[in-house]
XYZ file of C-alpha atoms in Angstrom:
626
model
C -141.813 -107.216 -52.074
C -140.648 -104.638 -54.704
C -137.668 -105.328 -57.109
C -134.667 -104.556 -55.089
C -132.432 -101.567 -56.322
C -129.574 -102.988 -58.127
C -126.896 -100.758 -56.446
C -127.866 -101.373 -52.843
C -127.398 -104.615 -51.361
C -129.228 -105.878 -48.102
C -127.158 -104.177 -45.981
C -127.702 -100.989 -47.464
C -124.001 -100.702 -49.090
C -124.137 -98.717 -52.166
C -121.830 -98.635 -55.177
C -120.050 -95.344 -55.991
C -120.746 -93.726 -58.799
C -117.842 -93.790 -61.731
C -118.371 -90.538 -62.892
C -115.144 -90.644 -64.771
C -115.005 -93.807 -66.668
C -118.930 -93.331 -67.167
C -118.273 -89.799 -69.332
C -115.476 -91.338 -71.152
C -117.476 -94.182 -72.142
C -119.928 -92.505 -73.514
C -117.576 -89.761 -75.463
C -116.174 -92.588 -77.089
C -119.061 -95.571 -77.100
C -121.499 -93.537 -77.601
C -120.144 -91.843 -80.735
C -119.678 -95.306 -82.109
C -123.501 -96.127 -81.185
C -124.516 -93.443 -83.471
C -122.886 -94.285 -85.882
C -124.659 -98.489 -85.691
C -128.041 -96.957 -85.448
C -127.091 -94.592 -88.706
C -125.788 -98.007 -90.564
C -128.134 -100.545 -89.130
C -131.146 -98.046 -90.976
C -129.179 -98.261 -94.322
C -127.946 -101.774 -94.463
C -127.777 -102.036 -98.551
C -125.855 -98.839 -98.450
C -123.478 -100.234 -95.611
C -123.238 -103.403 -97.147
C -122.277 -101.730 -100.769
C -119.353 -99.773 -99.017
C -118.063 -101.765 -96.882
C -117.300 -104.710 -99.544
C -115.572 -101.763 -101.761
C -114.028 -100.143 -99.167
C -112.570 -104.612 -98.665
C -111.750 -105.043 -102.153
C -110.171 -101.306 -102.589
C -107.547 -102.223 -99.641
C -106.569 -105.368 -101.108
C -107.007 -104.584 -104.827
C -103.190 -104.606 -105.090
C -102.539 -108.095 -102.870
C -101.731 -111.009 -104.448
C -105.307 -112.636 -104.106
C -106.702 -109.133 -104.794
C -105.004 -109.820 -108.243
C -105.885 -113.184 -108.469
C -109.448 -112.480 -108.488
C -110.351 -109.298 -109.931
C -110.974 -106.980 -107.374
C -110.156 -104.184 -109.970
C -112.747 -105.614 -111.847
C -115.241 -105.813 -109.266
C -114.772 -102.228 -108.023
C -115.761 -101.042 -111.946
C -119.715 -102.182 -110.335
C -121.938 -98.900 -110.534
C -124.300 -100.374 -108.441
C -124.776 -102.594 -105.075
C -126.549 -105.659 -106.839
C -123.611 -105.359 -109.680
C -121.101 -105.307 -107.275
C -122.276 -108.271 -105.125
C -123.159 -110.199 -107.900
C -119.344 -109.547 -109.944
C -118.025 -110.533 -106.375
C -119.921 -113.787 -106.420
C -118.455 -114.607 -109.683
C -114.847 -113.643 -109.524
C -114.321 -115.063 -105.909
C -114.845 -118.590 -104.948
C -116.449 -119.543 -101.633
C -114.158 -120.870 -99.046
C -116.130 -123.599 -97.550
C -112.571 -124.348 -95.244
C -109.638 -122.434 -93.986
C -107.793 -124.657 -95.427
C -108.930 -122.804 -99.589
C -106.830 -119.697 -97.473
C -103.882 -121.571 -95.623
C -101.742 -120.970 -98.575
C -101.569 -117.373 -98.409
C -101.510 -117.162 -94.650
C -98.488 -119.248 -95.007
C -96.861 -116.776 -97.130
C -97.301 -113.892 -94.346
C -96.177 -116.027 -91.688
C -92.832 -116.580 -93.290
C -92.671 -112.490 -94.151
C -94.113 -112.019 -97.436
C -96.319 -108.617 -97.187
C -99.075 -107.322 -99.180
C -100.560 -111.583 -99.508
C -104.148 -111.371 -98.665
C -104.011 -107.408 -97.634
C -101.563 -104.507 -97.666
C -98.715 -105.259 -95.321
C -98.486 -108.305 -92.601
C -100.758 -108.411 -89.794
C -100.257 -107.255 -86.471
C -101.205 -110.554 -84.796
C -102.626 -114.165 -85.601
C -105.279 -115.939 -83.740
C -105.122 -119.108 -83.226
C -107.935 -121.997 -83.211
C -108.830 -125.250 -84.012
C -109.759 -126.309 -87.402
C -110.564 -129.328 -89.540
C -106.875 -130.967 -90.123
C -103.960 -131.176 -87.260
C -103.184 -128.094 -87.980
C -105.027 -124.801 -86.582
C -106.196 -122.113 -88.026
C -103.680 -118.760 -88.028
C -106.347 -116.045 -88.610
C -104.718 -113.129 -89.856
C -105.783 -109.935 -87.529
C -104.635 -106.492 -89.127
C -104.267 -103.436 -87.639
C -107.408 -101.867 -89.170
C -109.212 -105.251 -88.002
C -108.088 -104.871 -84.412
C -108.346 -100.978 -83.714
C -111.223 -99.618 -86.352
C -113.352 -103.033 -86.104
C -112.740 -105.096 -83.194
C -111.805 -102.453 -80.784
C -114.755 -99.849 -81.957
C -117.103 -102.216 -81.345
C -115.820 -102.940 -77.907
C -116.472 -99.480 -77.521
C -120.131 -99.841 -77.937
C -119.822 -103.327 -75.823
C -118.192 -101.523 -73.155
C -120.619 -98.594 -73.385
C -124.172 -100.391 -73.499
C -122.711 -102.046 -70.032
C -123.359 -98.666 -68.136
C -126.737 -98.174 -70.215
C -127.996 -101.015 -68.170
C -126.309 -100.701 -64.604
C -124.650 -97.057 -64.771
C -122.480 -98.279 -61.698
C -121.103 -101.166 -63.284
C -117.893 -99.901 -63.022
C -117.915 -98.965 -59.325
C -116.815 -102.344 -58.249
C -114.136 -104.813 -59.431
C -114.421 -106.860 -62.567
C -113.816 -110.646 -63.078
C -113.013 -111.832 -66.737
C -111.604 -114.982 -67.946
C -109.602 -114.114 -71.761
C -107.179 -116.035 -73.904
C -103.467 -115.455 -73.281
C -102.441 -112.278 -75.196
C -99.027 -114.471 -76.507
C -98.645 -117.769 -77.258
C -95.657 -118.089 -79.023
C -94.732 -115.873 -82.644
C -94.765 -117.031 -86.683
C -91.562 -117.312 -88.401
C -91.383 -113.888 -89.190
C -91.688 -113.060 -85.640
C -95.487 -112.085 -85.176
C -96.996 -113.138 -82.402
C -99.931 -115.231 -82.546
C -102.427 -115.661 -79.653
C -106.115 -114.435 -78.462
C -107.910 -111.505 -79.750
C -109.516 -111.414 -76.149
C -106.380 -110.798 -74.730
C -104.640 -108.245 -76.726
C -108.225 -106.463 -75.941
C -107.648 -106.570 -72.704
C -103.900 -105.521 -72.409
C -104.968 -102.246 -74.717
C -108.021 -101.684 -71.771
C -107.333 -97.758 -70.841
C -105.958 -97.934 -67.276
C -109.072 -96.525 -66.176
C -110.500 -99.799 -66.171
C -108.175 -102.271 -65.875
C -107.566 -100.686 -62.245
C -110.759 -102.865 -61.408
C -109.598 -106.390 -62.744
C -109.338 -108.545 -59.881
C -106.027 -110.394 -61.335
C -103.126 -109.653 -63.456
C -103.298 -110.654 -67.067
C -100.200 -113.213 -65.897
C -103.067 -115.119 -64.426
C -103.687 -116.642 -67.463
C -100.331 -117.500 -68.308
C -100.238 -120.717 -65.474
C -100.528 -123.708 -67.049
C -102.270 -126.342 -64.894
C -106.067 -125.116 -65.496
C -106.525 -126.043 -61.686
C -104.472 -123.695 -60.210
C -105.356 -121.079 -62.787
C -108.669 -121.331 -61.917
C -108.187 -121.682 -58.182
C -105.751 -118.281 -58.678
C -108.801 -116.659 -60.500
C -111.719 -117.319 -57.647
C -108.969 -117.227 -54.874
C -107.942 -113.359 -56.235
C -112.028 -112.515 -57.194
C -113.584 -114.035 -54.012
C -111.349 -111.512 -51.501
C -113.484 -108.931 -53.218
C -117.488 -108.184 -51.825
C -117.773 -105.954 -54.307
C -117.711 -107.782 -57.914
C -119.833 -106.325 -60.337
C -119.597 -107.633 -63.887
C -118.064 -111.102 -64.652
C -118.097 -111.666 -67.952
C -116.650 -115.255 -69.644
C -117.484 -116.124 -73.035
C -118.212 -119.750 -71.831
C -120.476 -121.163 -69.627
C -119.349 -124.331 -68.535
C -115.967 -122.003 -67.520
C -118.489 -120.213 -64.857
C -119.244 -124.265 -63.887
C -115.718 -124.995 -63.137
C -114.966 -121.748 -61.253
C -118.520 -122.557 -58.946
C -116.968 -126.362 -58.806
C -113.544 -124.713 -57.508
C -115.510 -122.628 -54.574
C -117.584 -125.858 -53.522
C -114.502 -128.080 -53.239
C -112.296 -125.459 -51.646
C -114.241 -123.346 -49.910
C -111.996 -123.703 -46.617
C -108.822 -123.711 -48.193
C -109.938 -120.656 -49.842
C -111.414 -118.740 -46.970
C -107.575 -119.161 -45.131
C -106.310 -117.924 -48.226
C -108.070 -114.658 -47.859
C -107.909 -114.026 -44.313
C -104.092 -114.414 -44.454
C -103.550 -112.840 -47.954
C -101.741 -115.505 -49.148
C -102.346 -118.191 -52.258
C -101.841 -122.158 -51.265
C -98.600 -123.787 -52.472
C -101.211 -126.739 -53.518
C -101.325 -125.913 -57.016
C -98.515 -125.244 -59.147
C -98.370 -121.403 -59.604
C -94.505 -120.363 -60.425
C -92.237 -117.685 -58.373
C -92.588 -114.963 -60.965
C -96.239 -115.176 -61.211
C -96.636 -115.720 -57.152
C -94.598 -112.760 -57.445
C -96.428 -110.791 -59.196
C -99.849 -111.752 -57.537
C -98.412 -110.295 -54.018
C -99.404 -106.802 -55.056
C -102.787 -107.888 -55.544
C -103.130 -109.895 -52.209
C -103.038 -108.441 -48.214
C -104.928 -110.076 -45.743
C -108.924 -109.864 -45.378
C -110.006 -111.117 -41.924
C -113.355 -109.575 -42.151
C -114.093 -110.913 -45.296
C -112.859 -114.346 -44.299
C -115.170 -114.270 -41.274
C -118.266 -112.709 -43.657
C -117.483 -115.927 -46.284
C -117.307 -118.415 -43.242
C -120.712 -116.783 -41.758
C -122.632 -117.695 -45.575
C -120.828 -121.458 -45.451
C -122.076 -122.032 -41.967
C -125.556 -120.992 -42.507
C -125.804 -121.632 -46.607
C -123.958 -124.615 -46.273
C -122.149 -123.480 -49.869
C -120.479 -120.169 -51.092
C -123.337 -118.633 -53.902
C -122.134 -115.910 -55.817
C -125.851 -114.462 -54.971
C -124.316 -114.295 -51.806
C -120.827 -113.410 -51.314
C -121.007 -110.953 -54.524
C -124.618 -109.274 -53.643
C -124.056 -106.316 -55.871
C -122.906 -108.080 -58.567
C -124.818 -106.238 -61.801
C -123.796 -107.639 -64.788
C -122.929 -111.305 -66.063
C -122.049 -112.228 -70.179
C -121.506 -115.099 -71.490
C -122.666 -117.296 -74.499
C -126.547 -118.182 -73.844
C -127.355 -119.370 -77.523
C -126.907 -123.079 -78.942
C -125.816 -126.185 -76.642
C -124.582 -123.488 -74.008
C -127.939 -123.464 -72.307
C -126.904 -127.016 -71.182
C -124.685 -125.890 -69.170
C -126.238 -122.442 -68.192
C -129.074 -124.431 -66.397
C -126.509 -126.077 -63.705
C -125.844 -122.539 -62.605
C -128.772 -119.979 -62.575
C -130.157 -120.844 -59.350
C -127.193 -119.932 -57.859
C -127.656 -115.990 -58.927
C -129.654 -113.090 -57.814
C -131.173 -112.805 -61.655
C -133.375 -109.600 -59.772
C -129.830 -107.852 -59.437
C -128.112 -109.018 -61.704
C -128.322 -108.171 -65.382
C -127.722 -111.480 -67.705
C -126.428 -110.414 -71.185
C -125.585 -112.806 -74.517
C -122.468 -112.060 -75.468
C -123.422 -112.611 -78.745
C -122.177 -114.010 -82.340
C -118.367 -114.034 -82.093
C -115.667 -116.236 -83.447
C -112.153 -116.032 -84.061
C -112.411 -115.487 -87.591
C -114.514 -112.607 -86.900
C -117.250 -111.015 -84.139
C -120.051 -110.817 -85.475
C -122.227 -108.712 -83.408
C -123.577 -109.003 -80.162
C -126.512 -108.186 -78.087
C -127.442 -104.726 -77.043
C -130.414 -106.003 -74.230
C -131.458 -108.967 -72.853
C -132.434 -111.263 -75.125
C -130.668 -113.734 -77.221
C -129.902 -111.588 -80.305
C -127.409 -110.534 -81.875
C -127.689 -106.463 -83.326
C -124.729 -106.751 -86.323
C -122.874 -104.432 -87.808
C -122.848 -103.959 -91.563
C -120.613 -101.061 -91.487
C -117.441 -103.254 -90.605
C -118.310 -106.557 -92.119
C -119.702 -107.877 -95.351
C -122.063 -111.044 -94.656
C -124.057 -113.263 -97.035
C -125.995 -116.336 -95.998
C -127.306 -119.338 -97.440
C -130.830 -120.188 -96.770
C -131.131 -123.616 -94.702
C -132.854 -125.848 -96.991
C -129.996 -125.360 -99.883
C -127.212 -126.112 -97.574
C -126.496 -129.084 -99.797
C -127.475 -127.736 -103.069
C -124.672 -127.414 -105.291
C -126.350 -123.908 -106.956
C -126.564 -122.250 -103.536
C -128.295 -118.692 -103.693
C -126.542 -116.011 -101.990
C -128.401 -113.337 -99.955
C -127.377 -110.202 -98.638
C -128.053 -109.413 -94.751
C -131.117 -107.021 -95.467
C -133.000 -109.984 -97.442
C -133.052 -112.656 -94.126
C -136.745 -113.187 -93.109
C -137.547 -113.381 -89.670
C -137.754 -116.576 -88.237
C -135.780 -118.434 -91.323
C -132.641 -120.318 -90.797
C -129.324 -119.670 -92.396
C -125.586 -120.724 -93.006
C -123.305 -117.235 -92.310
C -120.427 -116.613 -94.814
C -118.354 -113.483 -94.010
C -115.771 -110.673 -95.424
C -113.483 -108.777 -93.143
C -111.001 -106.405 -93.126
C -108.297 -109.324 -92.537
C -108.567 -111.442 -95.365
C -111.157 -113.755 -94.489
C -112.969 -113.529 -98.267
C -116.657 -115.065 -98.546
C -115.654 -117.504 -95.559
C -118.347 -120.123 -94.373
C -118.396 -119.975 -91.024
C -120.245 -123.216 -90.959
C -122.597 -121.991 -88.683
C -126.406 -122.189 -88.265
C -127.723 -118.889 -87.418
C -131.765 -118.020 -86.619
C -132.996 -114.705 -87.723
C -134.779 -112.758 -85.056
C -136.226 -108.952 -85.199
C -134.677 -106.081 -86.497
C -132.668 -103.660 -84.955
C -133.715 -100.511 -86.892
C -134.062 -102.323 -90.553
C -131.034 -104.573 -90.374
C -132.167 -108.160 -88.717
C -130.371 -109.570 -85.624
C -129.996 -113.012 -85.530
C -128.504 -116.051 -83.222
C -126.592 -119.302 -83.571
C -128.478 -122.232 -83.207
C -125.837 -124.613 -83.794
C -122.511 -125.621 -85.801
C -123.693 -126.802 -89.269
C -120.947 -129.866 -88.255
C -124.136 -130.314 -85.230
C -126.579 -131.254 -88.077
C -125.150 -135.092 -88.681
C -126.347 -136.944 -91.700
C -125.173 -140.654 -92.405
C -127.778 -141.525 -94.583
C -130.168 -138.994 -95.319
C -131.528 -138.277 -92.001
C -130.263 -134.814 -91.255
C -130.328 -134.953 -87.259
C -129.820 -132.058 -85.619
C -128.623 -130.948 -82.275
C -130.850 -129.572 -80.894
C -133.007 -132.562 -81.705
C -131.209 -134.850 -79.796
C -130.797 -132.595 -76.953
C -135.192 -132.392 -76.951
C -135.041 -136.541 -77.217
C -132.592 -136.878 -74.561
C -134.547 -134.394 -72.494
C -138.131 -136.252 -73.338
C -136.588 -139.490 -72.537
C -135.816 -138.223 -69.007
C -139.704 -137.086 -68.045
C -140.495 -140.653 -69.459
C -138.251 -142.743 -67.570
C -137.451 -140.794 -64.461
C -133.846 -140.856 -65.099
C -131.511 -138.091 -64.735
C -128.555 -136.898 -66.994
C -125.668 -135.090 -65.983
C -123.908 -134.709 -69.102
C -124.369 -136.579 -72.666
C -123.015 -136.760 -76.270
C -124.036 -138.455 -79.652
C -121.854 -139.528 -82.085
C -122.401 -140.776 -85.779
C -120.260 -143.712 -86.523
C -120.172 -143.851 -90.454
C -118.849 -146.643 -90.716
C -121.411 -148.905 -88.614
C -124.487 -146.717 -89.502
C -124.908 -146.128 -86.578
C -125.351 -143.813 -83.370
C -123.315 -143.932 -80.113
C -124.940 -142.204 -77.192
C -122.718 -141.167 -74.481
C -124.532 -140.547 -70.812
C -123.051 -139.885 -67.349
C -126.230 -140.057 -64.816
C -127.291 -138.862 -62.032
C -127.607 -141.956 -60.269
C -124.003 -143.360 -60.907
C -125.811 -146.826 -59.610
C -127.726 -147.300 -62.836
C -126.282 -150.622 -64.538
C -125.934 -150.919 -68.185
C -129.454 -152.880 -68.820
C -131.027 -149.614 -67.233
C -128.764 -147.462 -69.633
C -129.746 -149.401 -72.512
C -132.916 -148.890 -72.264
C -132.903 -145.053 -71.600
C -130.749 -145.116 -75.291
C -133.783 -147.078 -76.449
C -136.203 -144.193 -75.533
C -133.955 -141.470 -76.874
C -133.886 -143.432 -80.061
C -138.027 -143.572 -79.779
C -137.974 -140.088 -79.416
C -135.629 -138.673 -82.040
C -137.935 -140.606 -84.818
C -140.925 -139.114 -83.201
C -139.097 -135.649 -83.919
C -137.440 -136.431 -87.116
C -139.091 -138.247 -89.545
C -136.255 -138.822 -92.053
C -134.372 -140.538 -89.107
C -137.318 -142.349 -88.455
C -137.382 -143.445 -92.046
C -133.900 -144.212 -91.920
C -134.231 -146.516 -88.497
C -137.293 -148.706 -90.150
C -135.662 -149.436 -93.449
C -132.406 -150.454 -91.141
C -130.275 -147.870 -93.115
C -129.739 -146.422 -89.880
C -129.008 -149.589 -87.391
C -129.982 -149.395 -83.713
C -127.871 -146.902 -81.697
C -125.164 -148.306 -79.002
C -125.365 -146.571 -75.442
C -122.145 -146.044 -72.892
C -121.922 -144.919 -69.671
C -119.447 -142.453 -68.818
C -117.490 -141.961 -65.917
C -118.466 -139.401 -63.404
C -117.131 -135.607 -64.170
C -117.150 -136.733 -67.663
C -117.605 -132.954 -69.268
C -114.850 -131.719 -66.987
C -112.326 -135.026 -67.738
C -113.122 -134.266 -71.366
C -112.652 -130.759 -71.740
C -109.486 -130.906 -69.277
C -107.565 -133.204 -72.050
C -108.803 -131.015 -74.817
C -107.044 -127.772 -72.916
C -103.942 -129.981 -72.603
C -103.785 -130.321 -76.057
C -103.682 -126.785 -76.591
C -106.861 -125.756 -76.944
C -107.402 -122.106 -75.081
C -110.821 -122.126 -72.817
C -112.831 -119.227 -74.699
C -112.628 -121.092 -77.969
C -113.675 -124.387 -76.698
C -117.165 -124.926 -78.658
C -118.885 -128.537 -77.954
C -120.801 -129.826 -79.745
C -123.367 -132.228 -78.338
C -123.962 -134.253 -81.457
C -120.969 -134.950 -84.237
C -119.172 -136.932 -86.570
C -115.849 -136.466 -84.842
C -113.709 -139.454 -84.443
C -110.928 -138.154 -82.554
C -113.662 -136.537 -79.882
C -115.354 -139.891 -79.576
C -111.921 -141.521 -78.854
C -111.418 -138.960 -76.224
C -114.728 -139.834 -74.550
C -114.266 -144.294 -75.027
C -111.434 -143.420 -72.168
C -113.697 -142.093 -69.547
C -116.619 -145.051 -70.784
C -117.706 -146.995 -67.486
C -117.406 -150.391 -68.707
C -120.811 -152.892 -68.701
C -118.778 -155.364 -66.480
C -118.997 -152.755 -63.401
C -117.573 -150.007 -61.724
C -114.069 -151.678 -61.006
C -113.695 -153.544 -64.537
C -112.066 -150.594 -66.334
C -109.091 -151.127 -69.000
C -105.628 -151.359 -67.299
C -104.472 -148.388 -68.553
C -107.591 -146.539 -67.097
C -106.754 -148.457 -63.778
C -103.339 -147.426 -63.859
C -103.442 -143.469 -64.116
C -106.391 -143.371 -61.756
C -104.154 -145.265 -59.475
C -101.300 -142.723 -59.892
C -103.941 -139.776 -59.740
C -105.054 -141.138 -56.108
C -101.396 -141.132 -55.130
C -100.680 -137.908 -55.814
C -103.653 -136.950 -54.507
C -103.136 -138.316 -51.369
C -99.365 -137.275 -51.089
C -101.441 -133.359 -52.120
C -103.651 -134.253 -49.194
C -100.708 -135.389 -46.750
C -99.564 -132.297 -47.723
C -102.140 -129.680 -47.498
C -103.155 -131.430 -43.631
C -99.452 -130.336 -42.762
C -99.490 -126.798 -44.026
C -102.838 -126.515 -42.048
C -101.818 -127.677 -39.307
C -98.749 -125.276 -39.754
C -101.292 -122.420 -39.691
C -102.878 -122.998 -37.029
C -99.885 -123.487 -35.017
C -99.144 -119.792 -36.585
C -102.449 -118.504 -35.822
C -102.629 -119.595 -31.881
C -98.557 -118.329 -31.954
C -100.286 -114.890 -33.028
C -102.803 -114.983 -30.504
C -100.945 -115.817 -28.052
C -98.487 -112.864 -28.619
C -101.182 -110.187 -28.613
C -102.344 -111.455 -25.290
């Protein structure tokens, strides 16, 4: 059988083509793809003016005084000016080097780190109690961030020119979380994006950006499929995590019923927690759907499961992170796609503090843009030198390893982004690369320099060995024992702790068959032998759930599968199944799973009654029309 046509599905329906969105996209994306391939063939020269077109904004800022930009700019050449930049301005190995100047814009002082106060802050994690306010300007968020949405936006109909035709599902940060003293707002990049989406567009969301706004993450993500699934004809989802796509599949396999009535009645369950306003607000985008109700029931009867391969067969285009640990959790889910129709795109090397680039096919890497960022990198193997050697984006080899430091338009000044990238081909003569892991993923007690992905090939190797399955794991260092924890939840939720013990013996035989330093470490007992725990079942989801009640928004929620992280590793020692069996858990354990199964069952009680409510409704209706 030939490749089917990605616009027809089997029954022959066939998206319309958007000639109107499709022309404006490429008035305005394609001008700014002319202007990357122009760039990306002159990297020194882009490199050169961006810095100085940095350093000439701020010259007059307070740390544009503090360190010489004036000084800098007086360079007559590119390897003058990047190496006068090197020496006036420090590297800022943490956030924390530029907190105090943030500080001083939050509370209204202007002109700080760059001309002015910023139009927004993003918010994110960082290495103290206290997050991170990234400072976004308005130069930042319309001439950088927004122009290369443009292109983002734009290389979407290069692929599948119908894209837009159908509706669009995406999961972003909430636009406004809450404002600085001096009354900016701070909150998600993603999300002022998507409020600023030309109308054009946003016409095909399938929810409100209010969606976002509810705060139990089960009912927002039972709002999100419940408002997406009344639609056959979703054709680009695009989430910047994976295990987010997880949850939403987890949401359609537990309430597949409960969602079906939903539709067919075009109403949303009062058994999650959704307020009045935003109920509200959700009626315009809700009317009742008995055909698709009975097409959804028709797939569950003879699938036995709802597939997004089947109930969204013309969906075209899916992005998402596919680099790094994120592959973990891309391989629960890509049998559950029609890969033949739809087009799977990284959505490349983005972070709060700055995007990167992103990918322009389908592969893995990254295509950057040295017109709107200045980077420099450190090569792997002098990531603990203390005379590191700085080089410039057009002098990365192929294949070579590297620790990103950045410069953008919004203060962020030689910032380590403590990331490990891997540099791939070239797009023009400027090299695309992709993260491999956080540098924070490359754990060293005593020497050994383990590395994620390392332990994520042991844990893997240890599985063909001993037939024994994984669900999810984690590794921790623990300093102070010397020593490894290994966190598994399996499979087989039968398998006693003996049985896990020795599975963390064969990880441990592995990673010093892949890492000799470790190995060296292990045999001169520098490194003693590593402790294995079984976790409860669901552990990703318990995890990541108290993490987002914590504050921590979904898009920025980047796991690491092997740390140093003592707070994380507390986090997980409450969902440990303890060696004395299944019902020998701590009291406090006992005690909220207890409460958990009585409000589930009251939720149960509940949801029985308002089903049996509809049915009474539904043979009332029936028996009126006859």
């Amino acid at each position: 059988m030939g490749k089917r046509k990605p616009y027809v599905d089997a029954q022959g329906n066939k998206l319309p083509y958007p000639w109107l969105i499709n022309f404006a996209l490429w008035l305005v994306g394609g001008s700014q793809r002319v202007r990357l391939n122009f760039w990306s063939k002159h990297p020194k020269h882009a490199a050169e003016k961006t810095l100085r077109d940095i350093l000439s904004i701020s010259r007059d800022t307070v740390y544009g005084k503090e360190h010489h930009f004036d000084d800098i700019l007086k360079a007559t050449n590119a390897e003058d000016l990047f190496r006068l930049y090197r020496e006036y301005v420090p590297v800022n190995d943490s956030f924390e080097n530029l907190r105090p100047y943030v500080e001083r814009h939050k509370h209204g002082e202007e002109n700080v780190l760059f001309p002015g106060k910023p139009d927004m802050y993003a918010t994110t994690s960082g290495t103290t109690a206290e997050p991170k306010w990234v400072p976004m300007t308005h130069k930042y968020i319309k001439d950088v961030y927004g122009k290369m949405t443009h292109v983002w936006i734009w290389n979407f109909i290069t692929h599948r020119s119908r894209i837009f035709g159908g509706h669009i599902l995406q999961t972003v940060g909430k636009e406004c979380e809450g404002y600085a003293p001096d009354g900016t707002l701070f909150g998600s990049v993603s999300g002022v994006l998507v409020r600023d989406v030309p109308a054009i567009i946003k016409k095909h969301y399938t929810q409100p950006p209010s969606v976002v706004s509810i705060a139990d993450y089960n009912a927002r993500n039972y709002t999100l499929v419940r408002l997406a699934l009344q639609w056959r004809d979703v054709t680009l989802w695009a989430t910047a995590n994976p295990s987010t796509i997880l949850e939403l599949l987890r949401v359609v396999d537990e309430h597949a019923d409960l969602l079906i009535d939903d539709i067919e009645h075009g109403t949303l369950t009062n058994d999650f927690d959704v307020s009045p306003y935003i109920r509200e607000e959700l009626e315009a985008y809700m009317s009742p759907k008995p055909e698709r109700a009975a097409e959804l029931r028709k797939i569950l009867a003879e699938k036995g499961r709802l597939d997004p391969r089947d109930f969204w067969p013309q969906l075209q285009y899916m992005s998402t992170w596919k680099c790094g640990n994120t592959k973990i959790y891309m391989e629960k889910y890509m049998d559950r796609f029609d890969w033949e129709q739809t087009f799977y795109q990284e959505l490349g090397y983005i972070a709060t503090e700055c995007r990167f680039g992103f990918s322009l096919d389908d592969s893995n890497e990254s295509v950057m843009f040295p017109h709107f960022h200045y980077y420099e990198f450190v090569e792997e193997s002098e990531l603990d030198s203390p005379n590191k050697h700085f080089l410039q984006l057009y002098e990365l080899e192929q294949g070579k390893r590297y620790c990103a430091y950045v410069t953008t338009y919004s203060g962020i000044f030689r910032y380590n982004m403590n990331d490990l990238i891997e540099v791939g081909g070239k797009f023009y003569n400027t090299p695309t690369i992709h993260m491999v892991s956080k540098i924070n993923g490359i754990v060293s007690m005593t020497g050994e320099k383990l590395y994620e992905p390392q332990f994520i090939e042991a844990v893997h190797e240890a599985e063909k060995e001993t037939d024994i399955k994984t669900k999810f794991f984690v590794g921790f260092a623990d300093i102070k024992e010397s020593r490894y924890h290994f966190y598994f939840e399996f499979a087989d939720e039968g398998i006693d702790q003996k049985e896990a013990d020795n599975f963390g013996k064969v990880v441990d035989k592995k990673l010093q068959a892949i890492n000799i330093e470790y190995e060296s470490k292990r045999q001169s007992f520098r490194l003693h032998d590593p402790q294995t725990h079984i976790l409860l079942s669901n552990a990703y989801a318990r995890f990541k759930t108290a993490c987002l009640k914590d504050g921590l928004r979904d898009g920025q929620f980047k796991f690491n599968l092997l740390m140093q992280d003592e707070k994380r590793q507390k986090k997980f020692s409450l969902i440990e199944r303890l060696a004395e069996g299944y019902n020998n858990w701590t009291d406090r354990i006992m005690e909220q799973a207890n409460e958990m199964d009585d409000r589930m069952r009251e939720r149960q009680k509940a949801r029985d009654q308002r089903r049996k409510e509809r049915e009474i409704k539904r043979e009332a209706r029936k028996a009126k029309k006859k």
